Short mmCIF file of C-alpha atoms in Angstrom, two decimals:
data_model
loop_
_atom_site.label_atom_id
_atom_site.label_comp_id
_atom_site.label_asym_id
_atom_site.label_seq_id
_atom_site.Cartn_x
_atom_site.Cartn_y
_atom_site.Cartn_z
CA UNK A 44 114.71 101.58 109.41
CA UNK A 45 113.50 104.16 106.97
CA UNK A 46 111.16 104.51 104.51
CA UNK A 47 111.68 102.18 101.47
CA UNK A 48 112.00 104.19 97.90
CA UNK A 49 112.73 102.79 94.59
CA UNK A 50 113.96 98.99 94.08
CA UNK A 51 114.02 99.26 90.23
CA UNK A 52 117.06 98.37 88.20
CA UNK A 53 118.13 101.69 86.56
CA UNK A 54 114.39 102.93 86.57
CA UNK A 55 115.68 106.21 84.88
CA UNK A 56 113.84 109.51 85.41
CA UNK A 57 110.64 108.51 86.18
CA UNK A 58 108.33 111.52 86.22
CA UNK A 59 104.68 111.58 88.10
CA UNK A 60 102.79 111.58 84.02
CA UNK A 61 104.86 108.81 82.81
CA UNK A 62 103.93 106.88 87.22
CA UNK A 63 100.73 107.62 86.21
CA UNK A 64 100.11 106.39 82.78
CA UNK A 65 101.62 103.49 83.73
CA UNK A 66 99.50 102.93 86.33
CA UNK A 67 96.55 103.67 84.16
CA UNK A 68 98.08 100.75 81.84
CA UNK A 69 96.27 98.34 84.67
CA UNK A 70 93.20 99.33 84.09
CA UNK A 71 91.70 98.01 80.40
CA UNK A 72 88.87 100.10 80.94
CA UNK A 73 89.91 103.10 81.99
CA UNK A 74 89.40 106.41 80.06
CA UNK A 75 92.18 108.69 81.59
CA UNK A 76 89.48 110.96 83.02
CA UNK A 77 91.14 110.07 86.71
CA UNK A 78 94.52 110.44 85.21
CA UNK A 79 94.02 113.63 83.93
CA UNK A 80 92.51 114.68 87.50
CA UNK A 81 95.70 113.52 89.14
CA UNK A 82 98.07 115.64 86.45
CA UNK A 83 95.86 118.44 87.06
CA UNK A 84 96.29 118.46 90.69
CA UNK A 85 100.13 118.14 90.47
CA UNK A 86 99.88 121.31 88.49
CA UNK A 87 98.19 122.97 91.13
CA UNK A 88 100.76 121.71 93.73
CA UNK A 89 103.38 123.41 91.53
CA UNK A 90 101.87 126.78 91.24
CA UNK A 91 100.87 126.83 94.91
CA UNK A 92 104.67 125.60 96.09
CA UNK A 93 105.28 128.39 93.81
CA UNK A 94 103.23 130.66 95.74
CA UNK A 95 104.39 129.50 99.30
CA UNK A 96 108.26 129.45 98.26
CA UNK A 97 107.73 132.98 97.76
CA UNK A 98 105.72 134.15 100.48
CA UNK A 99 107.92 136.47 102.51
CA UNK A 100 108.52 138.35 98.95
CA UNK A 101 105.14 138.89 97.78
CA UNK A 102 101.94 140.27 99.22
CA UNK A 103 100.69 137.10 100.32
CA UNK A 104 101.40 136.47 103.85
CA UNK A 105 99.22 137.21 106.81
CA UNK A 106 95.25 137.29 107.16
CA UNK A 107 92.58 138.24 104.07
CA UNK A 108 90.66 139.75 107.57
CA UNK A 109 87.44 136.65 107.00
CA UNK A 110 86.43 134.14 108.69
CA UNK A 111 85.93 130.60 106.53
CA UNK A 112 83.00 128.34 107.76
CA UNK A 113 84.96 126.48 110.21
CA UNK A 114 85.15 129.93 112.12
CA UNK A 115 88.94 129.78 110.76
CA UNK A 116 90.56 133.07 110.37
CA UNK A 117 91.13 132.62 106.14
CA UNK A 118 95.13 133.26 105.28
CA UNK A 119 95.75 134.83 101.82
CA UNK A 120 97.59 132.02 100.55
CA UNK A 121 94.11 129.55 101.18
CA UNK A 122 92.20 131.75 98.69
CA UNK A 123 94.68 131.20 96.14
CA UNK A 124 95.09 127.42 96.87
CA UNK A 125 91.39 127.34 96.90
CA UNK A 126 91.01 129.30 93.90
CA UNK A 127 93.97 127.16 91.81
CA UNK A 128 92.50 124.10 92.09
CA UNK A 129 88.69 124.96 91.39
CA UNK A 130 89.91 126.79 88.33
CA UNK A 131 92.29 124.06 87.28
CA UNK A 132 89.58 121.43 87.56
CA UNK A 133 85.74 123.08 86.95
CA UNK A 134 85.60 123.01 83.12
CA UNK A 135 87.45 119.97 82.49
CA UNK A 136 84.35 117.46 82.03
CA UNK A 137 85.77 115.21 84.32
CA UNK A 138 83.95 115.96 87.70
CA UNK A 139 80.50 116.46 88.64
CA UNK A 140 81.18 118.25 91.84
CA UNK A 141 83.77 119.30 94.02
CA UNK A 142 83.90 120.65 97.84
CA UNK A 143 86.45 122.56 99.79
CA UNK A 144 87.45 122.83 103.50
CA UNK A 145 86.91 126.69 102.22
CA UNK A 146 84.02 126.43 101.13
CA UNK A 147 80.67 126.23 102.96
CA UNK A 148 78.73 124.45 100.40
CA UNK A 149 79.40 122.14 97.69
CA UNK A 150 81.26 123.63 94.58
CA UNK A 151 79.17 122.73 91.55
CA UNK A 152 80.59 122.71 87.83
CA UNK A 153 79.02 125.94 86.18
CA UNK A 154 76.33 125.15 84.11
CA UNK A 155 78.31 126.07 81.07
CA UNK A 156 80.79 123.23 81.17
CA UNK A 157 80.42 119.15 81.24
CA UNK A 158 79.75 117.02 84.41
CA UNK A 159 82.05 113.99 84.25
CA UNK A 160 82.02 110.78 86.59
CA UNK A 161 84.41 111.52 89.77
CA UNK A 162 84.20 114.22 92.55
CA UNK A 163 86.85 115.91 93.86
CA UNK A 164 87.35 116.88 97.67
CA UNK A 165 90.24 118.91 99.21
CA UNK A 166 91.58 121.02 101.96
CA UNK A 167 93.26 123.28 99.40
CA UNK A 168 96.19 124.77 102.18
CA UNK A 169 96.07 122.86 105.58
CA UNK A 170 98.08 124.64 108.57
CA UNK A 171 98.08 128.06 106.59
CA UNK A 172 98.54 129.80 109.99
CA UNK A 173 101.66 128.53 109.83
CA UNK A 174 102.84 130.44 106.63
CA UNK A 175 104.09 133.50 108.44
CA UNK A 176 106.64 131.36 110.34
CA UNK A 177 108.12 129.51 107.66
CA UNK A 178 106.30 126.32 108.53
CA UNK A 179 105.66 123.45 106.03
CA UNK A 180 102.04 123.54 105.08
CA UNK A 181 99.99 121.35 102.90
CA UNK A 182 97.55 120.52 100.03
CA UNK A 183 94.96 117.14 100.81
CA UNK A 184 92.79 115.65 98.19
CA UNK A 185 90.37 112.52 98.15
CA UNK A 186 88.62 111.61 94.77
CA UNK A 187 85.74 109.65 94.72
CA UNK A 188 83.01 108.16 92.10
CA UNK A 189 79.86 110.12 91.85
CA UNK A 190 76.50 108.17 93.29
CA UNK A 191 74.42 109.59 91.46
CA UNK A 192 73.69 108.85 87.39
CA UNK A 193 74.51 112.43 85.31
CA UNK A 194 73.85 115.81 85.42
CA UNK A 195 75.22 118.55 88.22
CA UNK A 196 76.54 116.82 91.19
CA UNK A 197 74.89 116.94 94.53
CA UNK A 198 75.65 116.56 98.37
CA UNK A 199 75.16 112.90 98.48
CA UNK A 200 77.60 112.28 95.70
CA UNK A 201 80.22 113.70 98.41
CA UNK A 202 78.95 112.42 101.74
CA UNK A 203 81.02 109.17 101.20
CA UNK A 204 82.04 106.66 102.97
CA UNK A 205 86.62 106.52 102.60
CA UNK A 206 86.09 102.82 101.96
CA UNK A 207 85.00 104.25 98.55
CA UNK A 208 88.02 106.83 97.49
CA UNK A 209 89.48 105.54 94.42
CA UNK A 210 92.28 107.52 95.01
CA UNK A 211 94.13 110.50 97.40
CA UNK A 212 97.01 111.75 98.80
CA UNK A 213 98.62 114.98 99.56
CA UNK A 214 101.41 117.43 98.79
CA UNK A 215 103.68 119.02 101.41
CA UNK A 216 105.29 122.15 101.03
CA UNK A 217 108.54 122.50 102.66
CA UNK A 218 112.41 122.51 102.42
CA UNK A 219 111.40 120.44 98.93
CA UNK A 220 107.88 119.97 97.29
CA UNK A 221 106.51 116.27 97.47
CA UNK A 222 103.23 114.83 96.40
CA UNK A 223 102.03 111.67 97.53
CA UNK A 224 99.60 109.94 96.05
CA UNK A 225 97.62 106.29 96.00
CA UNK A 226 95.11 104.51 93.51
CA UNK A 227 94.63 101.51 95.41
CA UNK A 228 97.63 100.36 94.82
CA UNK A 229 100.02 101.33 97.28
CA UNK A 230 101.87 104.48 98.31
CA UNK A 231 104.06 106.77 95.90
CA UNK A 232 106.27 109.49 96.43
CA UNK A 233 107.42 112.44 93.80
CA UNK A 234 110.19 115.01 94.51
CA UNK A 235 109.53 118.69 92.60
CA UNK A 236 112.58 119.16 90.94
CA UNK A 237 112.33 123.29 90.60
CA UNK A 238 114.80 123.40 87.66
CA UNK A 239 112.91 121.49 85.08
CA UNK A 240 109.67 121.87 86.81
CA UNK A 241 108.69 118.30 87.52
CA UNK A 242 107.59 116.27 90.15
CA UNK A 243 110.39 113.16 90.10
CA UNK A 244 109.48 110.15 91.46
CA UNK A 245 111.86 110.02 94.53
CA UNK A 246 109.78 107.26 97.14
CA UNK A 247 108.50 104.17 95.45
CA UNK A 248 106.26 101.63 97.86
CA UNK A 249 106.51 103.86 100.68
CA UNK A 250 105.26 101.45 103.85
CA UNK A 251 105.41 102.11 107.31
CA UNK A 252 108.50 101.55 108.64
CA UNK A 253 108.31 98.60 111.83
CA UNK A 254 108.65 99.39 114.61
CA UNK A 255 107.38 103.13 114.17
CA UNK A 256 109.73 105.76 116.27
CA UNK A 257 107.75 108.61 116.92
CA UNK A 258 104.80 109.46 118.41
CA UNK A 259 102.50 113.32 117.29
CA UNK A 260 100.22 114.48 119.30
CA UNK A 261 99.26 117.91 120.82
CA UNK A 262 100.14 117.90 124.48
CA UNK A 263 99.16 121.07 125.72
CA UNK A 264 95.79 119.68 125.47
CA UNK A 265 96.40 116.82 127.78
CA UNK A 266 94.24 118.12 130.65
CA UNK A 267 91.42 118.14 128.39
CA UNK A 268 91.35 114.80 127.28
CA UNK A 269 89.58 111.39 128.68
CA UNK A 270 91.36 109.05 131.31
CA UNK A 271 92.13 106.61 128.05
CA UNK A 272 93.90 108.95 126.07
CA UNK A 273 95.88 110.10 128.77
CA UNK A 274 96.85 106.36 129.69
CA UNK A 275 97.38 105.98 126.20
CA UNK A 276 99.79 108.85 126.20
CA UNK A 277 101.82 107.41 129.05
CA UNK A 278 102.56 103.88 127.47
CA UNK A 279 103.70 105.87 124.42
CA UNK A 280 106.37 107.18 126.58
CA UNK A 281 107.19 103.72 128.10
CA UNK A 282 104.65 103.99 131.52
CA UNK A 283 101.51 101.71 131.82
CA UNK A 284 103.35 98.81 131.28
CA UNK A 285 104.54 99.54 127.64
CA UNK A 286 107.53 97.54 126.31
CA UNK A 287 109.59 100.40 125.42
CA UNK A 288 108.75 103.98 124.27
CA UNK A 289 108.59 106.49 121.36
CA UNK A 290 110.02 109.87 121.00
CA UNK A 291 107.83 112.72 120.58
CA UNK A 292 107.82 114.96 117.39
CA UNK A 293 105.08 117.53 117.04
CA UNK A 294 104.79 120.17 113.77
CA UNK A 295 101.69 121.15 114.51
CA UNK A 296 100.97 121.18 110.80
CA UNK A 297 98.80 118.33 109.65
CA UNK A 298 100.11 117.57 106.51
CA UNK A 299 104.35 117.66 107.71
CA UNK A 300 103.45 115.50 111.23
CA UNK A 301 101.54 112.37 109.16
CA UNK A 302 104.51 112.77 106.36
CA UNK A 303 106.73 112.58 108.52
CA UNK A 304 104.96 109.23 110.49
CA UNK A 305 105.05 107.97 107.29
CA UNK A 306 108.42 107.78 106.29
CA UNK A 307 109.37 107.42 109.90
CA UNK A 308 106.89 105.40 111.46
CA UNK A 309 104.92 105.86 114.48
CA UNK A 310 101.35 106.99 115.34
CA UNK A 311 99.54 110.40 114.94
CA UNK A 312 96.62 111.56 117.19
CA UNK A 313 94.50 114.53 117.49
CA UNK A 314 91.65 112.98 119.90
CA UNK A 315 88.12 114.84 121.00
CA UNK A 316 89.03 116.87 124.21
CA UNK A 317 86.51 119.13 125.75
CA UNK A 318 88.36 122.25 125.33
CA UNK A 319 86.33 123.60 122.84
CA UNK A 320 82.33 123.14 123.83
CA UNK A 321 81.79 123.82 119.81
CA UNK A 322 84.08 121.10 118.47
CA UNK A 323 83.17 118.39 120.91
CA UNK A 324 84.13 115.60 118.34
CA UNK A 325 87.76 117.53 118.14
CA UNK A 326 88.92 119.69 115.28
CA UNK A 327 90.24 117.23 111.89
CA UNK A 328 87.17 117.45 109.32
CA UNK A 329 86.21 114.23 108.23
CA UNK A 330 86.20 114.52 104.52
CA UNK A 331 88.80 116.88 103.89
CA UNK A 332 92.28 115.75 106.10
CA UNK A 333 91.13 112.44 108.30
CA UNK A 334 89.60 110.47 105.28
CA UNK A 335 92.45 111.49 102.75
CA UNK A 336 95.11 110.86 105.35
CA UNK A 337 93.85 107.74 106.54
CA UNK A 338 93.20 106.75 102.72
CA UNK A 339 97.33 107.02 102.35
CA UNK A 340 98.42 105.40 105.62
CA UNK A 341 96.50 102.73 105.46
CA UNK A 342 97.69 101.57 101.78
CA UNK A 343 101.47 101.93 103.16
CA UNK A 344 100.43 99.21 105.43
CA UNK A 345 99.07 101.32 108.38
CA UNK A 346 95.67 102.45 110.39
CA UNK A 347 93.60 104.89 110.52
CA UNK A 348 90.81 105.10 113.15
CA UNK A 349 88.68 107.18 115.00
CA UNK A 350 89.80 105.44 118.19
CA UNK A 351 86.81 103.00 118.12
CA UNK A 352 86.96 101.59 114.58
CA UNK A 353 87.97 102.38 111.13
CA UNK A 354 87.72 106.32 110.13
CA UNK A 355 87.10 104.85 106.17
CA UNK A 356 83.53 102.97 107.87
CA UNK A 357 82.36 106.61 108.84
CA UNK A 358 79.49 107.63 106.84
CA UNK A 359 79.78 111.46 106.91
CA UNK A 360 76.36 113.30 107.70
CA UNK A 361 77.43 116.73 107.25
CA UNK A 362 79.79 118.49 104.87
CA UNK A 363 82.35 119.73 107.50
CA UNK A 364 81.90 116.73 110.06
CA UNK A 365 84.68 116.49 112.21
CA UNK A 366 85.97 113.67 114.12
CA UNK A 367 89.02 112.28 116.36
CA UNK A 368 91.92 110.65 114.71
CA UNK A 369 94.47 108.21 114.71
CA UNK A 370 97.03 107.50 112.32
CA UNK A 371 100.14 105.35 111.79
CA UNK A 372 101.33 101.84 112.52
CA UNK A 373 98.46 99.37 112.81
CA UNK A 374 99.79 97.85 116.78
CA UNK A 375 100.44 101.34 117.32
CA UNK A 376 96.42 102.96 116.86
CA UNK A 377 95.36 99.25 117.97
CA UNK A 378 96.81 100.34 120.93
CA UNK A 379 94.50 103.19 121.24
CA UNK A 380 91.62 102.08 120.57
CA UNK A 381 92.10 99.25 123.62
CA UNK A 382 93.00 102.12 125.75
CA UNK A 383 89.96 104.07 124.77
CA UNK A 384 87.65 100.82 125.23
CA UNK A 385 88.81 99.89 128.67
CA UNK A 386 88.60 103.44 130.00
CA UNK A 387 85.85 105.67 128.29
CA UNK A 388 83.35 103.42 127.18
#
């Protein structure tokens, strides 16, 4: 069974600014300050597939020879994904602060320009290290509505909770460009066409296939994770009593292995190991790829949990938390989290 795309009669061309304004047609109230947001972030996904499409042509591939705060070597491609989307989005009135997986503090609006109401976070090039292979790499976004009343936005105003993202989603940069994107009100899908230079809409409703196929997960790191996890593992591929089992399909790019559980079904999982004594809670930041991601699965029907409850419940203490993570079909990370209870608790 595969993903389901559009059941309109004759829908036409249906580009993401007319989805959009549509969408915004719900909503008596709104002011189009969120719209805009979401066209300015396609933009950004445009010039960045731009970039990316062209990488083994221009001077952009390879290491800018820094470290970002995660101790992550920085490719050249992040600082211009990082540097698009501030650019594209810090004088537009619309936000009152933003924050980046790049970044190691929050990224005010200069005093110079107009706070609005929403904040913007975003991982502006997940799996970069991949770039020099030819690897699909990603974009991730989360907006939220500021706490606090007006002026410059402040650290609180991002530490929140994914229960309160009024809308996210992600772009993937591969064989074709795709955004993918939810207000609340379920999961679409937009195609860049590179002729015309517009992101089509290409998957409309996108929900989790049943029963999911595949299962994503990182097994070189098996030794180093608990007793549940490893059972867990195991009934995936049909042991521990499991009533049938999954295929296995790793990327080992973020963004392309949850697209791909998406459309196909099945459960991702990047669990806390003890590998690394410095990233004891494992390596997905909280704000930036887990919440967004999780945001997305779970309104195309799935679950997304930190293999004890709900990763939208987590209220984020620090600005590059991280945290474990499981994604996909909701019997599927269910599943997990009864491993994990009977085993490591």
């Amino acid at each position: 069974m595969e993903a389901k795309t559009s059941s309109r009669k004759n829908p036409g061309i249906i580009t993401i600014e007319r989805h959009i304004l549509h969408e915004q047609e719900s909503f008596p109230d709104a002011t189009g300050a969120l719209t805009q947001i979401l066209y300015s972030l396609a933009l950004a996904g445009k010039l960045i597939a731009s970039r990316t499409t062209r990488a083994g042509l221009a001077d952009i591939l390879g290491s800018a020879g820094e470290e970002n705060i995660q101790g992550e070597e920085v490719q050249k491609l992040d600082i211009y994904a990082n540097r698009t989307i501030v650019q594209l989005n810090n004088h537009t009135g619309r936000l009152a602060v933003m924050a980046s997986e790049e970044e190691k503090d929050i990224i005010p609006i200069p005093d110079r320009h107009p706070t609005g109401k929403y904040v913007l976070l975003f991982d502006p090039l997940d799996g970069s290290s991949n770039i020099d292979y030819n690897v699909s790499v990603g974009t991730i976004f989360a907006i939220y509505r500021r706490k606090s009343a007006s002026g410059r936005g402040t650290l609180e105003d991002v530490l929140q909770k994914g229960a309160d993202v009024v809308a996210g989603g992600y772009m993937v940069y591969g064989s074709s460009t795709m955004l993918v994107y939810s207000t609340g009100n379920g999961v679409n899908g937009f195609t860049l066409d590179p002729n015309i230079g517009e992101f089509l809409l290409s998957h409309e409703n996108i929900r989790l296939p049943e029963p999911g196929k595949y299962y994503s997960a990182n097994q070189g790191y098996t030794k180093y994770w608990t007793e549940g996890i490893q059972r867990y593992t195991r009934w995936l591929q049909g042991e521990e009593g499991a009533p049938r089992s999954l295929s296995l399909r790793y990327i080992g790019s973020m963004v392309s292995d949850i697209h791909r559980t998406l459309l196909s079904g099945g459960v991702f999982y990047y669990p806390s190991d003890t590998r690394d004594p410095k990233k004891p809670h494992g390596k997905l930041r909280l704000l930036y790829e887990a919440v967004p991601m999780a945001y997305i699965i779970e309104q195309a029907g799935g679950y997304g949990s930190t293999g004890r409850g709900s990763i939208l419940d987590v209220q984020p203490t620090d600005l590059h938390q991280r945290t474990p993570l499981f994604l996909g079909n909701k019997d599927l990370v269910e599943k997990a989290e009864e491993f994990i209870a009977e085993y490591d608790d």
